[in-house]
Amino acid sequence: MLSLSQRLYRQYGLTRAYYSGFSPVIQTPFENLPATDPLREHRLYQASFLLRDYGWKVEDLPFLPDGNMELALDPKRAWAERYLREAPLEIMTARRDQLLRIPGIGPGGADAILRARRLGHLTDLSHLRQLNIRTPEQAAPYIEVG
């Protein structure tokens, strides 16, 4: 599903994909099957936004060995836990695409960081809040500041 969404976003300019979890329908062969966990649908939307708005590729998403995404963490945080927890990004040198991998930093926040770096040194998390990054504490485990 996400591969198709990625292709539709990139090749055809699709602006939004919609997902719906399975719900059993009475008097069908599927009536006794369990409904999809609503959190799975939510994670699909989060992953879709990463593809559409953050420039991620399907290959970048943190899939489990069974091909599903982890339900306990949003996809961006799951990726950061896997790749940034032990090797945090230096906020003063990270590229825009790298900044977009940090939980709590979206496209607007990444652009604000890039602008602020030209003007001075970002030395602590309070500077991120001044840049209208609402949740710098989400970014804290995955970045080095100063």
Short mmCIF file of C-alpha atoms in Angstrom, two decimals:
data_model
loop_
_atom_site.label_atom_id
_atom_site.label_comp_id
_atom_site.label_asym_id
_atom_site.label_seq_id
_atom_site.Cartn_x
_atom_site.Cartn_y
_atom_site.Cartn_z
CA MET A 1 0.00 0.00 0.00
CA LEU A 2 2.71 2.46 0.95
CA SER A 3 4.75 1.67 -2.17
CA LEU A 4 1.72 2.45 -4.31
CA SER A 5 1.06 5.64 -2.33
CA GLN A 6 4.67 6.72 -2.84
CA ARG A 7 4.42 6.16 -6.58
CA LEU A 8 1.12 8.06 -6.77
CA TYR A 9 2.56 10.98 -4.78
CA ARG A 10 5.71 11.21 -6.88
CA GLN A 11 4.57 10.32 -10.39
CA TYR A 12 1.02 11.59 -10.46
CA GLY A 13 0.96 14.39 -7.91
CA LEU A 14 -1.55 12.71 -5.61
CA THR A 15 -2.12 15.03 -2.67
CA ARG A 16 -3.65 12.59 -0.20
CA ALA A 17 -4.01 8.85 0.21
CA TYR A 18 -6.73 7.31 2.35
CA TYR A 19 -6.46 4.08 4.31
CA SER A 20 -9.09 2.01 6.02
CA GLY A 21 -8.53 -0.91 8.35
CA PHE A 22 -10.44 -4.14 7.88
CA SER A 23 -13.84 -4.38 9.57
CA PRO A 24 -15.66 -7.71 9.44
CA VAL A 25 -19.00 -7.67 7.66
CA ILE A 26 -21.83 -9.85 8.93
CA GLN A 27 -23.09 -12.60 6.62
CA THR A 28 -19.86 -12.78 4.63
CA PRO A 29 -17.04 -15.33 4.80
CA PHE A 30 -15.06 -12.71 6.74
CA GLU A 31 -17.59 -12.04 9.51
CA ASN A 32 -15.59 -13.98 12.13
CA LEU A 33 -12.23 -12.44 11.34
CA PRO A 34 -10.85 -9.85 13.77
CA ALA A 35 -11.01 -6.17 12.91
CA THR A 36 -7.75 -4.34 12.26
CA ASP A 37 -6.31 -2.48 15.22
CA PRO A 38 -7.15 1.22 14.62
CA LEU A 39 -3.58 2.08 15.58
CA ARG A 40 -2.36 0.27 12.46
CA GLU A 41 -4.42 2.59 10.28
CA HIS A 42 -3.02 5.57 12.21
CA ARG A 43 0.56 4.35 11.62
CA LEU A 44 -0.17 4.03 7.88
CA TYR A 45 -1.24 7.67 7.80
CA GLN A 46 1.88 8.73 9.70
CA ALA A 47 4.08 6.78 7.27
CA SER A 48 2.19 8.26 4.33
CA PHE A 49 2.86 11.79 5.60
CA LEU A 50 6.57 10.95 5.87
CA LEU A 51 6.52 9.87 2.22
CA ARG A 52 4.53 12.87 1.03
CA ASP A 53 5.77 15.75 3.16
CA TYR A 54 9.18 14.70 4.46
CA GLY A 55 10.77 13.17 1.37
CA TRP A 56 11.12 9.70 2.84
CA LYS A 57 11.11 6.59 0.66
CA VAL A 58 9.28 3.37 1.51
CA GLU A 59 12.69 1.72 1.94
CA ASP A 60 13.44 4.21 4.74
CA LEU A 61 10.44 3.17 6.84
CA PRO A 62 11.22 0.92 9.81
CA PHE A 63 9.37 -2.29 8.99
CA LEU A 64 9.48 -5.30 11.27
CA PRO A 65 10.66 -8.66 9.87
CA ASP A 66 7.02 -9.64 9.22
CA GLY A 67 6.60 -6.60 6.93
CA ASN A 68 4.41 -4.61 9.32
CA MET A 69 5.26 -1.41 11.14
CA GLU A 70 5.70 -1.29 14.87
CA LEU A 71 2.48 -0.17 16.52
CA ALA A 72 4.04 0.98 19.80
CA LEU A 73 6.00 3.84 18.19
CA ASP A 74 5.21 6.19 15.35
CA PRO A 75 7.34 5.40 12.27
CA LYS A 76 9.59 8.45 12.62
CA ARG A 77 10.39 7.69 16.27
CA ALA A 78 10.91 3.99 15.50
CA TRP A 79 13.40 4.97 12.78
CA ALA A 80 15.16 7.41 15.13
CA GLU A 81 15.39 4.79 17.87
CA ARG A 82 16.99 2.40 15.41
CA TYR A 83 19.45 4.82 13.79
CA LEU A 84 19.90 7.96 15.91
CA ARG A 85 19.73 6.81 19.54
CA GLU A 86 23.38 5.69 19.54
CA ALA A 87 24.60 8.27 16.99
CA PRO A 88 22.69 11.55 17.50
CA LEU A 89 22.78 14.22 14.81
CA GLU A 90 24.68 17.45 15.39
CA ILE A 91 22.04 20.12 14.91
CA MET A 92 24.56 22.69 13.64
CA THR A 93 25.77 20.54 10.75
CA ALA A 94 22.86 18.26 9.83
CA ARG A 95 21.38 18.66 6.35
CA ARG A 96 17.67 19.42 5.92
CA ASP A 97 16.85 15.82 4.99
CA GLN A 98 18.63 14.66 8.15
CA LEU A 99 16.79 17.19 10.33
CA LEU A 100 13.51 15.83 8.95
CA ARG A 101 14.40 12.42 10.44
CA ILE A 102 14.38 13.83 13.99
CA PRO A 103 11.14 13.37 15.97
CA GLY A 104 9.62 16.72 16.84
CA ILE A 105 11.13 18.49 13.83
CA GLY A 106 8.97 18.97 10.75
CA PRO A 107 9.59 20.82 7.49
CA GLY A 108 8.99 24.25 9.04
CA GLY A 109 11.22 23.47 12.00
CA ALA A 110 14.00 22.16 9.77
CA ASP A 111 13.88 25.34 7.69
CA ALA A 112 13.91 27.48 10.85
CA ILE A 113 16.99 25.63 12.13
CA LEU A 114 18.79 26.16 8.83
CA ARG A 115 18.00 29.90 8.91
CA ALA A 116 19.02 30.23 12.57
CA ARG A 117 22.34 28.48 11.96
CA ARG A 118 23.35 31.20 9.52
CA LEU A 119 22.76 33.83 12.20
CA GLY A 120 24.39 32.17 15.18
CA HIS A 121 25.01 29.10 17.23
CA LEU A 122 22.22 26.89 18.58
CA THR A 123 23.54 25.95 22.00
CA ASP A 124 20.63 24.38 23.85
CA LEU A 125 17.11 23.03 23.49
CA SER A 126 15.53 26.33 24.49
CA HIS A 127 16.77 27.77 21.19
CA LEU A 128 14.65 25.20 19.36
CA ARG A 129 11.55 26.34 21.23
CA GLN A 130 12.37 29.93 20.20
CA LEU A 131 12.28 28.71 16.59
CA ASN A 132 8.67 27.56 17.13
CA ILE A 133 9.63 23.90 17.37
CA ARG A 134 6.88 22.99 19.80
CA THR A 135 8.33 19.80 21.23
CA PRO A 136 12.13 20.02 21.42
CA GLU A 137 12.06 17.40 24.17
CA GLN A 138 10.99 14.86 21.53
CA ALA A 139 14.12 15.71 19.55
CA ALA A 140 16.47 15.74 22.55
CA PRO A 141 17.50 12.04 22.59
CA TYR A 142 18.43 12.16 18.91
CA ILE A 143 20.41 15.39 18.62
CA GLU A 144 23.53 17.07 19.90
CA VAL A 145 23.23 20.80 20.49
CA GLY A 146 26.23 23.09 20.74
#
